[in-house]
Amino acid sequence: MKWKHALTAMTATAIVAPAPASYAAELGDEARELAQQLQEDANPQVRMAALLTLGETADRAGRRELEAKKGAEAEREKLAVGLALMLSGDRSATAYSASILKESATTYAHLRELVFALPASVQKTLLAATLDEADAATRRDVFRYLAQQSGDLYGMLQDSLTSTNAERREDARVATVYSARPEALTFAEQMLRSRDAGVRKDATTITAAFLDKPDSRVELVEVLEKALDNRDEAVKREAARQLVRLGEDKGAAPLFKHAATLEPADRAEILGFLVEHRARVRLDEIRPLIEATEDQRDRELLYQLAAITGDDAVYQELVAMFRSDQFDKRLVGVQALGLTRRAEALEHLGRGLFEGQREIRLHSARGLGQIANPEALTGLRRAVTNERDKEIRLAAVEALGNIKDRGSVQVMRFLTTDQDPEVKRQLVASLINTGVPEAAQALEMLLRDRNLDVQWDAFVGLLKLAPESAQRHMSTALRNPPQQFTDALNPQELSSEVRKSLYTAMLNHSSSRVRQAAIAQLERYRETLLPLAKELATSAGLNPEVRAELVYQLASSGDAKIAATLESVVRLFGEEPAAIVAAWALAREGQADLEASFRGYLGRDNPLMRAIAAYGLARID
């Protein structure tokens, strides 16, 4: 009882005021004594934790004792000795520790399990030395680790992104693109100013990783718009492309300007890209090229761009060409009429849908979808029912999806029993694209399809259109999803309620494949899924390995408010691996207000937890 009262008084003192230097020294002595008792423990993890404490509290004699331990047989213990010496201030320890990491076959595991326990400043010194003249495998392990960190550690990627070593730069870019943290956009903006063309090109690869992250859209557009003024023409064009993909017309003009300087065959891809994204280009810039070109494909694409402007004179020209008895002119008209988005064009394209010439039927179906008017449903119904050409049939199904009307869904319901998986997948995409509530019933029917891809696509559609229905079918959908099933999932495109339900189910799933897929998504979209990870980390019944990964991601996020969650994990799940990860994350920070927690951990039966607690006490300044 006396001990408990003394501990309470000591805790109150620690909370009220920072520890004075003399008190910090007392803590160091206490921690060193505990570490000396544990350094011969049978568990190597306990011994390594004790070594870090001995390093943190070492004087000159202590450093000599640590030096003597370099002869350990196990690689991990040798590394722990090196890290301990780094904490002691030994100048040669950085090179020694880095050499072990470079030569190891398990560098990444060492980083996560040992280096993670060091304060960020010490980690930064060690990892910089490890990257120096490292082989490709070591480099990738270090970058993979850094990509999961935050603050100055994550910032280390930026140094390598501008390296003169092309291979090092590439490995850093791959890691940066994979995690695509918001800070990476700042990296890209600065890289765009580099004198190195390779660095500037890599910057646009990084920005491209944010095209499917709508939460970063404003910042991305800002970076890309600045890139339009870049001195590097290739960078300007790539930035323009990305802006066009985002639906920003500001990217269209520079792309078209470049295309105008090329021969027809060379500019076809650019023009096709602009048409695909319905980018708006000024008609007075398109006209001279139309009048000058003699190339059929060039004329088709230029008139499609002209049609997007909505100009009435262009529309009349297209109608005249569609009525022509010359096939090449008809081909120009039929491909562009739909892009005018005019209801008057329905009559012409509706007739074209049933002509004898295949190309006219195909482009008529696409044009009806571009106009997206319910009056086209009668003709499209006949096409999806009677058309024998698969490509035309697919185009008609796609067109139905653009018509956001319940009548379109009624037509598509008859296709749920179609035997062609490709038609079924297009059907699902079209049902989702309508955005109408009635599409949910058809999607529910497709959940029972024999094709796993069709089933999963239908489920993803329900997540967007009918969340309540998706939740009812969630366990079935996740039972055996197709390979790469998360490719269709973007947590930033889901409501917070749906996101919580789906990823909670995935992280709690009995299948390791589903759990690992969820963790990979957490790595890719950490800024979005972090609140859920924080909630689940302290929830009962979670798979211990998953909890440990959630805690690792939380601890690596740099969130200043995460300490309370980490303390809760240690308190509630002290026997799980997650508690060890959380304790290391708390211990490395050296915060005086955590002394009471560390003293509580000293009372645990687990010697590893006691060893980590001693390290935490030693870290308090």
Coordinates of C-alpha atoms in Angstrom, one line a residue:
M1 CA 0.0 0.0 0.0
K2 CA 2.8 2.4 0.9
W3 CA 4.3 1.8 -2.5
K4 CA 1.0 2.6 -4.2
H5 CA 0.7 5.9 -2.3
A6 CA 4.2 6.8 -3.2
L7 CA 3.6 6.0 -6.8
T8 CA 0.5 8.2 -6.8
A9 CA 2.4 11.1 -5.4
M10 CA 5.2 10.7 -7.9
T11 CA 2.7 10.5 -10.7
A12 CA 1.0 13.7 -9.6
T13 CA 4.4 15.5 -9.5
A14 CA 5.3 14.3 -13.0
I15 CA 2.0 15.5 -14.4
V16 CA 2.1 18.9 -12.7
A17 CA 5.6 19.9 -13.9
P18 CA 8.4 18.7 -16.3
A19 CA 11.0 16.6 -14.7
P20 CA 14.1 18.7 -13.7
A21 CA 17.5 17.6 -15.0
S22 CA 18.4 15.9 -11.7
Y23 CA 15.2 14.0 -11.7
A24 CA 15.7 12.9 -15.3
A25 CA 19.1 11.6 -14.2
E26 CA 17.5 9.6 -11.4
L27 CA 15.1 8.1 -14.0
G28 CA 18.0 7.2 -16.1
D29 CA 19.7 5.4 -13.2
E30 CA 16.5 3.6 -12.4
A31 CA 16.0 2.5 -16.0
R32 CA 19.6 1.4 -16.4
E33 CA 19.3 -0.8 -13.3
L34 CA 16.2 -2.4 -14.7
A35 CA 17.9 -3.0 -18.1
Q36 CA 20.9 -4.6 -16.5
Q37 CA 18.6 -7.1 -14.8
L38 CA 16.9 -7.9 -18.1
Q39 CA 19.8 -8.0 -20.5
E40 CA 20.4 -11.7 -19.8
D41 CA 16.8 -12.6 -20.3
A42 CA 16.1 -15.7 -22.4
N43 CA 13.9 -13.8 -24.8
P44 CA 16.1 -12.0 -27.4
Q45 CA 13.5 -9.2 -27.8
V46 CA 13.8 -8.4 -24.1
R47 CA 17.6 -8.4 -24.4
M48 CA 17.4 -6.0 -27.3
A49 CA 15.1 -3.7 -25.5
A50 CA 17.4 -3.7 -22.5
L51 CA 20.3 -2.8 -24.8
L52 CA 18.6 0.3 -26.1
T53 CA 18.0 1.4 -22.5
L54 CA 21.7 0.8 -21.7
G55 CA 22.6 2.8 -24.8
E56 CA 20.3 5.7 -23.8
T57 CA 21.8 5.9 -20.3
A58 CA 25.4 4.9 -21.1
D59 CA 28.4 6.9 -19.9
R60 CA 32.0 6.2 -21.1
A61 CA 32.2 2.9 -19.2
G62 CA 28.8 1.9 -20.4
R63 CA 29.8 2.5 -24.0
R64 CA 32.8 0.2 -23.6
E65 CA 30.6 -2.5 -22.2
L66 CA 28.3 -2.1 -25.2
E67 CA 31.3 -2.3 -27.6
A68 CA 32.2 -5.6 -26.1
K69 CA 28.8 -7.0 -27.1
K70 CA 29.4 -6.5 -30.8
G71 CA 30.6 -10.1 -30.9
A72 CA 27.1 -11.4 -30.6
E73 CA 26.3 -14.2 -33.0
A74 CA 22.7 -13.1 -33.9
E75 CA 22.4 -10.4 -36.5
R76 CA 19.5 -8.7 -34.7
E77 CA 21.5 -8.5 -31.5
K78 CA 24.5 -7.0 -33.3
L79 CA 22.1 -4.4 -34.8
A80 CA 20.6 -3.7 -31.4
V81 CA 24.1 -3.1 -30.0
G82 CA 24.8 -0.7 -32.8
L83 CA 21.6 1.2 -32.2
A84 CA 22.3 1.3 -28.5
L85 CA 25.7 2.8 -29.3
M86 CA 24.1 5.4 -31.5
L87 CA 21.8 6.4 -28.6
S88 CA 24.9 6.7 -26.4
G89 CA 26.5 9.2 -28.8
D90 CA 29.2 6.9 -30.2
R91 CA 30.2 8.5 -33.5
S92 CA 31.2 5.2 -35.2
A93 CA 28.0 3.4 -34.4
T94 CA 26.1 4.9 -37.3
A95 CA 28.3 3.3 -39.9
Y96 CA 28.4 0.0 -38.0
S97 CA 24.6 -0.2 -37.8
A98 CA 24.1 0.9 -41.4
S99 CA 26.5 -1.8 -42.6
I100 CA 24.4 -4.5 -40.8
L101 CA 21.2 -3.2 -42.5
K102 CA 22.9 -3.1 -45.9
E103 CA 24.2 -6.7 -45.6
S104 CA 21.0 -8.1 -44.1
A105 CA 18.5 -10.3 -46.0
T106 CA 15.7 -9.0 -43.7
T107 CA 16.3 -5.2 -43.7
Y108 CA 12.7 -4.3 -43.8
A109 CA 11.9 -6.4 -40.8
H110 CA 14.7 -4.8 -38.9
L111 CA 13.5 -1.4 -39.7
R112 CA 10.0 -2.1 -38.5
E113 CA 10.9 -4.0 -35.4
L114 CA 14.1 -2.3 -34.2
V115 CA 14.8 1.0 -35.9
F116 CA 11.2 2.0 -35.4
A117 CA 12.0 2.2 -31.6
L118 CA 14.5 5.0 -32.1
P119 CA 13.6 8.7 -31.9
A120 CA 13.1 10.2 -35.4
S121 CA 16.3 12.2 -35.4
V122 CA 18.4 9.1 -34.8
Q123 CA 16.4 7.1 -37.4
K124 CA 17.1 9.8 -39.9
T125 CA 20.8 9.7 -39.3
L126 CA 20.9 5.9 -39.6
L127 CA 18.7 5.7 -42.7
A128 CA 20.7 8.3 -44.5
A129 CA 23.9 6.3 -43.9
T130 CA 22.1 3.1 -44.9
L131 CA 21.0 4.6 -48.3
D132 CA 24.5 5.7 -49.1
E133 CA 25.9 3.2 -51.7
A134 CA 23.2 0.7 -50.8
D135 CA 22.2 -2.1 -53.2
A136 CA 18.8 -2.0 -54.9
A137 CA 17.1 -4.4 -52.4
T138 CA 18.3 -2.4 -49.4
R139 CA 17.2 0.9 -51.0
R140 CA 13.7 -0.5 -51.7
D141 CA 13.3 -1.7 -48.1
V142 CA 14.4 1.7 -46.7
F143 CA 12.1 3.6 -49.1
R144 CA 9.2 1.2 -48.4
Y145 CA 9.7 2.0 -44.7
L146 CA 10.0 5.7 -45.2
A147 CA 6.8 5.8 -47.3
Q148 CA 4.9 4.7 -44.3
Q149 CA 6.3 7.3 -42.0
S150 CA 5.6 11.0 -41.5
G151 CA 7.3 14.3 -40.8
D152 CA 11.1 14.5 -41.3
L153 CA 11.3 10.7 -42.0
Y154 CA 8.8 10.9 -44.8
G155 CA 10.6 14.0 -46.0
M156 CA 13.8 11.9 -46.6
L157 CA 12.1 10.6 -49.7
Q158 CA 12.3 14.1 -51.2
D159 CA 16.1 14.1 -51.0
S160 CA 16.3 10.9 -53.0
L161 CA 13.6 12.1 -55.5
T162 CA 16.1 14.7 -56.6
S163 CA 19.2 12.5 -56.5
T164 CA 21.6 12.4 -59.4
N165 CA 21.5 8.6 -59.1
A166 CA 18.7 7.5 -61.5
E167 CA 18.1 4.2 -59.9
R168 CA 17.9 5.7 -56.4
R169 CA 15.5 8.3 -57.7
E170 CA 13.3 5.7 -59.4
D171 CA 13.0 3.6 -56.2
A172 CA 12.1 6.7 -54.2
R173 CA 9.5 7.6 -56.8
V174 CA 7.9 4.2 -56.7
A175 CA 7.6 4.3 -52.9
T176 CA 6.2 7.9 -53.0
V177 CA 3.7 7.0 -55.6
Y178 CA 2.5 4.0 -53.7
S179 CA 1.6 5.8 -50.5
A180 CA 0.8 9.2 -52.2
R181 CA 0.7 11.1 -48.9
P182 CA -0.6 14.7 -49.3
E183 CA 3.0 16.0 -48.6
A184 CA 4.1 14.3 -51.9
L185 CA 2.3 17.0 -53.8
T186 CA 4.7 19.5 -52.2
F187 CA 7.6 17.3 -53.3
A188 CA 6.3 17.3 -56.9
E189 CA 5.8 21.1 -56.9
Q190 CA 9.5 21.6 -55.9
M191 CA 10.7 18.9 -58.3
L192 CA 9.1 20.7 -61.2
R193 CA 11.6 23.5 -60.7
S194 CA 14.6 21.1 -61.0
R195 CA 17.1 21.5 -63.8
D196 CA 17.1 17.8 -64.3
A197 CA 14.5 16.7 -66.9
G198 CA 14.3 13.2 -65.3
V199 CA 13.3 14.8 -62.0
R200 CA 10.7 17.0 -63.6
K201 CA 9.2 13.9 -65.4
D202 CA 9.1 12.1 -62.1
A203 CA 7.2 15.0 -60.6
T204 CA 4.3 14.4 -63.1
T205 CA 4.3 10.7 -62.2
I206 CA 3.8 11.7 -58.6
T207 CA 0.9 14.1 -59.4
A208 CA -0.7 11.3 -61.5
A209 CA -1.0 9.2 -58.4
F210 CA -3.4 11.8 -57.0
L211 CA -5.8 11.6 -59.9
D212 CA -7.9 9.1 -58.0
K213 CA -7.7 11.0 -54.7
P214 CA -10.6 13.5 -54.8
D215 CA -9.7 14.7 -51.3
S216 CA -6.5 16.3 -52.8
R217 CA -8.1 17.7 -55.9
V218 CA -7.8 21.4 -55.1
E219 CA -4.1 21.1 -54.2
L220 CA -3.5 18.9 -57.3
V221 CA -5.1 21.3 -59.7
E222 CA -3.0 24.1 -58.2
V223 CA 0.2 22.2 -58.8
L224 CA -0.8 21.2 -62.3
E225 CA -1.8 24.7 -63.3
K226 CA 1.6 26.0 -62.2
A227 CA 3.2 23.3 -64.3
L228 CA 1.5 24.6 -67.4
D229 CA 4.1 27.4 -67.3
N230 CA 7.0 25.0 -66.9
R231 CA 9.9 25.5 -69.3
D232 CA 9.9 21.8 -70.1
E233 CA 7.4 21.1 -72.9
A234 CA 7.0 17.5 -72.0
V235 CA 6.0 18.5 -68.4
K236 CA 3.6 21.1 -69.7
R237 CA 1.8 18.5 -71.9
E238 CA 1.6 15.9 -69.2
A239 CA 0.2 18.5 -66.7
A240 CA -2.3 19.5 -69.4
R241 CA -3.4 15.9 -69.8
Q242 CA -3.9 15.4 -66.1
L243 CA -6.0 18.6 -65.9
V244 CA -8.1 17.3 -68.8
R245 CA -8.6 14.0 -67.0
L246 CA -9.8 16.0 -64.0
G247 CA -12.3 17.8 -66.2
E248 CA -10.4 21.1 -66.1
D249 CA -10.7 22.8 -69.5
K250 CA -7.5 24.8 -68.8
G251 CA -5.5 21.8 -69.9
A252 CA -7.2 21.5 -73.3
A253 CA -5.6 24.6 -75.0
P254 CA -2.0 23.7 -74.6
L255 CA -2.6 20.1 -75.7
F256 CA -4.4 21.2 -78.8
K257 CA -1.8 23.9 -79.6
H258 CA 0.8 21.2 -79.6
A259 CA -1.3 18.8 -81.7
A260 CA -1.8 21.6 -84.3
T261 CA 2.0 21.5 -84.9
L262 CA 2.0 17.8 -85.7
E263 CA 1.2 15.8 -88.8
P264 CA -2.3 14.2 -88.8
A265 CA -1.1 10.7 -88.0
D266 CA 1.0 12.0 -85.1
R267 CA -1.7 14.1 -83.5
A268 CA -4.5 11.5 -83.7
E269 CA -3.8 10.2 -80.1
I270 CA -4.0 13.7 -78.6
L271 CA -7.1 14.6 -80.5
G272 CA -8.7 11.3 -79.5
F273 CA -7.8 12.0 -75.9
L274 CA -9.4 15.4 -75.9
V275 CA -12.6 14.0 -77.5
E276 CA -12.7 11.1 -75.0
H277 CA -12.7 13.6 -72.1
R278 CA -15.0 16.1 -73.9
A279 CA -12.4 18.8 -73.6
R280 CA -13.5 22.2 -74.9
V281 CA -11.3 23.8 -77.5
R282 CA -12.0 27.1 -79.2
L283 CA -13.7 26.7 -82.6
D284 CA -11.7 29.4 -84.2
E285 CA -8.6 27.3 -83.4
I286 CA -10.1 24.1 -84.8
R287 CA -11.5 25.5 -88.1
P288 CA -8.1 26.1 -89.8
L289 CA -7.1 22.5 -89.3
I290 CA -10.4 21.2 -90.6
E291 CA -10.0 23.3 -93.7
A292 CA -6.4 22.2 -94.2
T293 CA -6.6 18.5 -93.5
E294 CA -7.0 15.8 -96.2
D295 CA -6.7 12.9 -93.8
Q296 CA -10.0 11.1 -93.1
R297 CA -9.3 10.2 -89.5
D298 CA -8.0 13.7 -88.7
R299 CA -11.1 15.2 -90.2
E300 CA -13.3 12.9 -88.0
L301 CA -11.5 13.8 -84.8
L302 CA -11.4 17.6 -85.6
Y303 CA -15.2 17.6 -86.3
Q304 CA -15.8 15.8 -83.0
L305 CA -13.9 18.5 -81.1
A306 CA -15.9 21.1 -83.1
A307 CA -19.1 19.4 -82.1
I308 CA -18.3 19.7 -78.4
T309 CA -18.4 23.5 -78.7
G310 CA -22.1 23.3 -79.4
D311 CA -21.9 25.7 -82.4
D312 CA -25.1 25.7 -84.5
A313 CA -23.2 26.0 -87.8
V314 CA -21.1 22.9 -87.0
Y315 CA -24.3 21.0 -86.2
Q316 CA -25.8 21.8 -89.6
E317 CA -22.6 20.7 -91.3
L318 CA -22.7 17.4 -89.4
V319 CA -26.3 16.7 -90.4
A320 CA -25.5 17.4 -94.0
M321 CA -22.6 15.0 -93.9
F322 CA -24.7 12.3 -92.2
R323 CA -27.2 12.6 -95.0
S324 CA -24.5 12.4 -97.7
D325 CA -24.3 9.4 -100.0
Q326 CA -20.5 9.4 -99.5
F327 CA -19.5 7.0 -96.8
D328 CA -16.4 8.9 -95.6
K329 CA -18.6 12.0 -95.0
R330 CA -21.3 10.0 -93.3
L331 CA -18.6 8.6 -91.0
V332 CA -17.6 12.1 -90.0
G333 CA -21.2 13.1 -89.3
V334 CA -22.2 10.0 -87.3
Q335 CA -19.2 10.1 -85.0
A336 CA -19.7 13.8 -84.1
L337 CA -23.5 14.3 -84.0
G338 CA -23.8 12.8 -80.5
L339 CA -21.2 15.2 -79.1
T340 CA -23.4 18.2 -79.9
R341 CA -25.7 16.9 -77.2
R342 CA -28.7 18.2 -79.2
A343 CA -32.0 16.5 -79.0
E344 CA -32.6 17.1 -82.7
A345 CA -29.8 14.7 -83.5
L346 CA -31.8 11.8 -82.0
E347 CA -33.8 11.3 -85.2
H348 CA -30.7 10.9 -87.3
L349 CA -28.8 8.6 -85.0
G350 CA -31.9 6.6 -84.2
R351 CA -32.2 5.7 -87.9
G352 CA -28.5 5.1 -88.1
L353 CA -28.8 2.5 -85.4
F354 CA -30.5 0.1 -87.8
E355 CA -28.6 0.7 -91.0
G356 CA -26.8 -2.0 -92.9
Q357 CA -23.3 -0.6 -92.5
R358 CA -21.7 -1.7 -89.3
E359 CA -19.7 1.5 -88.6
I360 CA -22.8 3.6 -88.8
R361 CA -24.7 1.4 -86.4
L362 CA -21.8 1.4 -83.9
H363 CA -21.3 5.1 -83.9
S364 CA -25.0 5.8 -83.8
A365 CA -25.3 3.7 -80.6
R366 CA -22.4 5.7 -79.1
G367 CA -23.9 9.0 -80.2
L368 CA -27.3 8.2 -78.6
G369 CA -25.4 7.6 -75.3
Q370 CA -23.6 10.9 -75.6
I371 CA -26.9 12.8 -76.0
A372 CA -28.3 10.8 -73.1
N373 CA -32.0 11.5 -73.8
P374 CA -34.7 9.1 -72.7
E375 CA -36.3 9.4 -76.1
A376 CA -33.5 7.1 -77.4
L377 CA -34.6 4.2 -75.2
T378 CA -36.9 2.6 -77.8
G379 CA -34.2 2.3 -80.4
L380 CA -31.6 1.2 -77.8
R381 CA -33.9 -1.5 -76.5
R382 CA -34.2 -3.0 -80.0
A383 CA -30.4 -2.8 -80.4
V384 CA -29.5 -4.6 -77.2
T385 CA -32.1 -7.2 -77.9
N386 CA -31.6 -7.9 -81.7
E387 CA -28.1 -6.7 -82.6
R388 CA -25.8 -9.6 -83.3
D389 CA -22.5 -7.6 -83.5
K390 CA -21.1 -7.8 -79.9
E391 CA -19.2 -4.4 -80.1
I392 CA -22.4 -2.6 -81.2
R393 CA -24.4 -4.4 -78.5
L394 CA -21.9 -3.3 -75.9
A395 CA -22.0 0.3 -77.2
A396 CA -25.8 0.2 -76.8
V397 CA -25.6 -1.1 -73.3
E398 CA -23.1 1.6 -72.4
A399 CA -25.4 4.2 -74.0
L400 CA -28.2 3.1 -71.8
G401 CA -26.1 3.8 -68.7
N402 CA -25.7 7.4 -69.8
I403 CA -29.5 7.9 -69.7
K404 CA -30.2 8.6 -66.1
D405 CA -33.8 7.5 -66.2
R406 CA -35.7 4.6 -64.6
G407 CA -36.8 3.6 -68.1
S408 CA -33.2 2.9 -69.0
V409 CA -33.0 0.5 -66.0
Q410 CA -36.1 -1.3 -67.1
V411 CA -34.5 -2.0 -70.4
M412 CA -31.3 -3.3 -68.8
R413 CA -33.1 -5.6 -66.4
F414 CA -33.7 -7.9 -69.3
L415 CA -30.0 -8.3 -69.8
T416 CA -29.3 -9.7 -66.3
T417 CA -29.6 -13.3 -67.6
D418 CA -27.3 -12.7 -70.6
Q419 CA -24.6 -15.4 -70.9
D420 CA -21.7 -13.2 -72.0
P421 CA -19.6 -12.0 -69.0
E422 CA -18.3 -9.0 -71.0
V423 CA -21.9 -7.8 -71.6
K424 CA -22.7 -8.4 -67.9
R425 CA -19.8 -6.3 -66.7
Q426 CA -20.8 -3.5 -69.0
L427 CA -24.3 -3.9 -67.8
V428 CA -23.2 -3.4 -64.2
A429 CA -21.2 -0.3 -65.1
S430 CA -24.2 1.1 -67.0
L431 CA -26.6 0.4 -64.1
I432 CA -24.2 2.2 -61.7
N433 CA -23.8 5.1 -64.1
T434 CA -27.5 5.8 -64.3
G435 CA -27.4 6.7 -60.6
V436 CA -31.1 6.0 -60.2
P437 CA -32.4 4.1 -57.1
E438 CA -34.2 1.5 -59.4
A439 CA -30.8 0.3 -60.6
A440 CA -30.2 -1.3 -57.1
Q441 CA -32.7 -4.2 -57.7
A442 CA -31.0 -5.2 -61.0
L443 CA -27.6 -5.1 -59.2
E444 CA -28.9 -7.3 -56.4
M445 CA -29.9 -9.9 -59.1
L446 CA -26.4 -9.8 -60.5
L447 CA -24.9 -10.6 -57.1
R448 CA -26.0 -14.2 -57.8
D449 CA -24.1 -14.3 -61.1
R450 CA -21.7 -17.2 -61.7
N451 CA -18.9 -14.8 -62.6
L452 CA -17.0 -13.5 -59.6
D453 CA -16.0 -10.3 -61.3
V454 CA -19.7 -9.6 -62.2
Q455 CA -20.7 -10.3 -58.6
W456 CA -18.1 -8.0 -57.2
D457 CA -18.8 -5.2 -59.6
A458 CA -22.5 -5.4 -58.7
F459 CA -21.6 -5.2 -55.0
V460 CA -19.4 -2.1 -55.5
G461 CA -22.3 -0.6 -57.4
L462 CA -24.6 -1.2 -54.4
L463 CA -22.1 0.5 -52.1
K464 CA -22.6 3.6 -54.2
L465 CA -26.3 3.5 -55.0
A466 CA -27.9 1.5 -52.2
P467 CA -25.6 1.4 -49.1
E468 CA -28.3 -0.4 -47.0
S469 CA -28.6 -3.2 -49.5
A470 CA -24.8 -3.4 -49.8
Q471 CA -24.5 -3.9 -46.0
R472 CA -27.0 -6.7 -46.1
H473 CA -25.0 -8.5 -48.8
M474 CA -21.5 -7.5 -47.5
S475 CA -20.6 -10.9 -45.8
T476 CA -21.6 -12.8 -49.0
A477 CA -19.7 -10.4 -51.3
L478 CA -16.5 -10.7 -49.2
R479 CA -16.7 -14.4 -48.9
N480 CA -14.7 -15.1 -52.0
P481 CA -14.0 -11.9 -53.9
P482 CA -12.0 -12.0 -57.2
Q483 CA -8.3 -11.4 -57.3
Q484 CA -7.3 -7.7 -57.1
F485 CA -10.8 -6.9 -55.9
T486 CA -9.8 -3.7 -54.2
D487 CA -8.9 -2.2 -57.6
A488 CA -12.5 -1.3 -57.8
L489 CA -12.6 0.3 -54.3
N490 CA -11.7 3.9 -53.5
P491 CA -12.5 4.8 -49.9
Q492 CA -12.5 8.5 -50.8
E493 CA -15.5 7.9 -53.1
L494 CA -17.6 6.3 -50.4
S495 CA -19.7 7.9 -47.8
S496 CA -18.2 7.8 -44.3
E497 CA -20.9 5.4 -43.1
V498 CA -20.3 3.0 -46.0
R499 CA -16.5 3.3 -45.6
K500 CA -16.7 2.4 -42.0
S501 CA -18.9 -0.7 -42.6
L502 CA -16.9 -2.0 -45.5
Y503 CA -13.4 -1.7 -44.1
T504 CA -14.5 -2.8 -40.6
A505 CA -15.8 -6.0 -42.2
M506 CA -12.7 -6.4 -44.3
L507 CA -10.3 -5.9 -41.4
N508 CA -12.3 -8.3 -39.2
H509 CA -12.6 -10.9 -42.0
S510 CA -11.7 -14.6 -41.5
S511 CA -9.7 -14.6 -44.7
S512 CA -6.1 -13.3 -44.5
R513 CA -6.3 -12.3 -48.2
V514 CA -9.2 -10.0 -47.5
R515 CA -7.6 -8.6 -44.3
Q516 CA -4.3 -8.0 -46.1
A517 CA -6.1 -6.2 -48.9
A518 CA -7.7 -3.9 -46.4
I519 CA -4.4 -3.2 -44.8
A520 CA -2.9 -2.4 -48.3
Q521 CA -5.7 0.1 -48.7
L522 CA -4.9 1.6 -45.4
E523 CA -1.4 2.2 -46.5
R524 CA -2.6 3.7 -49.8
Y525 CA -5.3 5.9 -48.3
R526 CA -4.1 6.4 -44.8
E527 CA -5.3 10.0 -44.5
T528 CA -8.8 8.8 -45.2
L529 CA -8.9 5.5 -43.2
L530 CA -6.9 6.7 -40.2
P531 CA -10.0 7.7 -38.1
L532 CA -11.4 4.2 -38.6
A533 CA -8.0 2.6 -37.8
K534 CA -8.0 4.7 -34.6
E535 CA -11.4 3.4 -33.6
L536 CA -10.8 -0.2 -34.4
A537 CA -7.4 -0.3 -32.7
T538 CA -9.2 -0.3 -29.3
S539 CA -12.2 -2.4 -30.3
A540 CA -12.6 -6.0 -28.9
G541 CA -12.5 -9.1 -31.0
L542 CA -10.1 -7.7 -33.7
N543 CA -7.6 -10.1 -35.3
P544 CA -4.3 -9.5 -33.2
E545 CA -2.2 -9.2 -36.4
V546 CA -4.6 -6.6 -37.8
R547 CA -4.6 -4.7 -34.6
A548 CA -0.8 -4.6 -34.6
E549 CA -0.8 -3.2 -38.1
L550 CA -3.3 -0.6 -37.3
V551 CA -1.3 0.5 -34.3
Y552 CA 1.8 0.6 -36.5
Q553 CA 0.1 2.9 -39.0
L554 CA -1.3 5.1 -36.3
A555 CA 2.1 5.4 -34.6
S556 CA 3.7 6.2 -38.0
S557 CA 1.2 8.8 -38.9
G558 CA 2.7 11.7 -36.9
D559 CA -0.7 12.5 -35.4
A560 CA 0.1 14.4 -32.2
K561 CA -3.2 13.2 -30.5
I562 CA -2.5 9.5 -31.0
A563 CA -0.8 8.9 -27.6
A564 CA -4.1 8.4 -25.8
T565 CA -5.1 5.7 -28.3
L566 CA -1.7 4.0 -27.9
E567 CA -2.0 4.0 -24.1
S568 CA -5.4 2.4 -24.4
V569 CA -4.1 -0.4 -26.6
V570 CA -1.4 -1.2 -24.1
R571 CA -4.0 -1.1 -21.2
L572 CA -6.7 -3.2 -23.0
F573 CA -4.6 -5.6 -25.0
G574 CA -1.4 -6.0 -23.1
E575 CA -0.8 -9.6 -24.3
E576 CA -1.2 -8.9 -28.0
P577 CA 1.6 -7.8 -30.4
A578 CA -0.2 -4.5 -30.8
A579 CA 0.5 -3.6 -27.2
I580 CA 4.3 -4.0 -27.8
V581 CA 4.1 -1.8 -31.0
A582 CA 2.2 0.8 -29.1
A583 CA 4.6 0.7 -26.1
W584 CA 7.6 1.2 -28.4
A585 CA 5.9 4.1 -30.1
L586 CA 5.2 5.8 -26.7
A587 CA 8.7 5.0 -25.3
R588 CA 10.7 6.5 -28.2
E589 CA 9.0 9.9 -27.7
G590 CA 10.5 10.6 -24.3
Q591 CA 7.6 12.6 -22.9
A592 CA 7.6 13.4 -19.2
D593 CA 3.8 13.1 -19.0
L594 CA 4.0 9.4 -19.9
E595 CA 6.1 8.5 -16.8
A596 CA 3.0 7.2 -14.9
S597 CA 2.2 5.0 -17.8
F598 CA 5.7 3.6 -18.0
R599 CA 5.7 2.9 -14.3
G600 CA 2.4 1.0 -14.7
Y601 CA 4.0 -1.1 -17.4
L602 CA 6.8 -2.0 -15.0
G603 CA 4.2 -3.9 -13.0
R604 CA 3.4 -6.2 -15.9
D605 CA 4.3 -9.9 -15.9
N606 CA 5.6 -9.6 -19.5
P607 CA 9.4 -8.9 -19.3
L608 CA 9.4 -7.3 -22.7
M609 CA 6.8 -4.8 -21.6
R610 CA 9.0 -4.0 -18.6
A611 CA 12.1 -3.6 -20.7
I612 CA 10.2 -1.2 -23.0
A613 CA 9.0 0.7 -20.0
A614 CA 12.5 1.1 -18.8
Y615 CA 13.5 2.5 -22.2
G616 CA 10.6 5.0 -22.0
L617 CA 11.8 6.2 -18.6
A618 CA 15.3 6.5 -19.8
R619 CA 14.1 8.6 -22.8
I620 CA 12.5 11.2 -20.5
D621 CA 14.6 14.4 -20.5

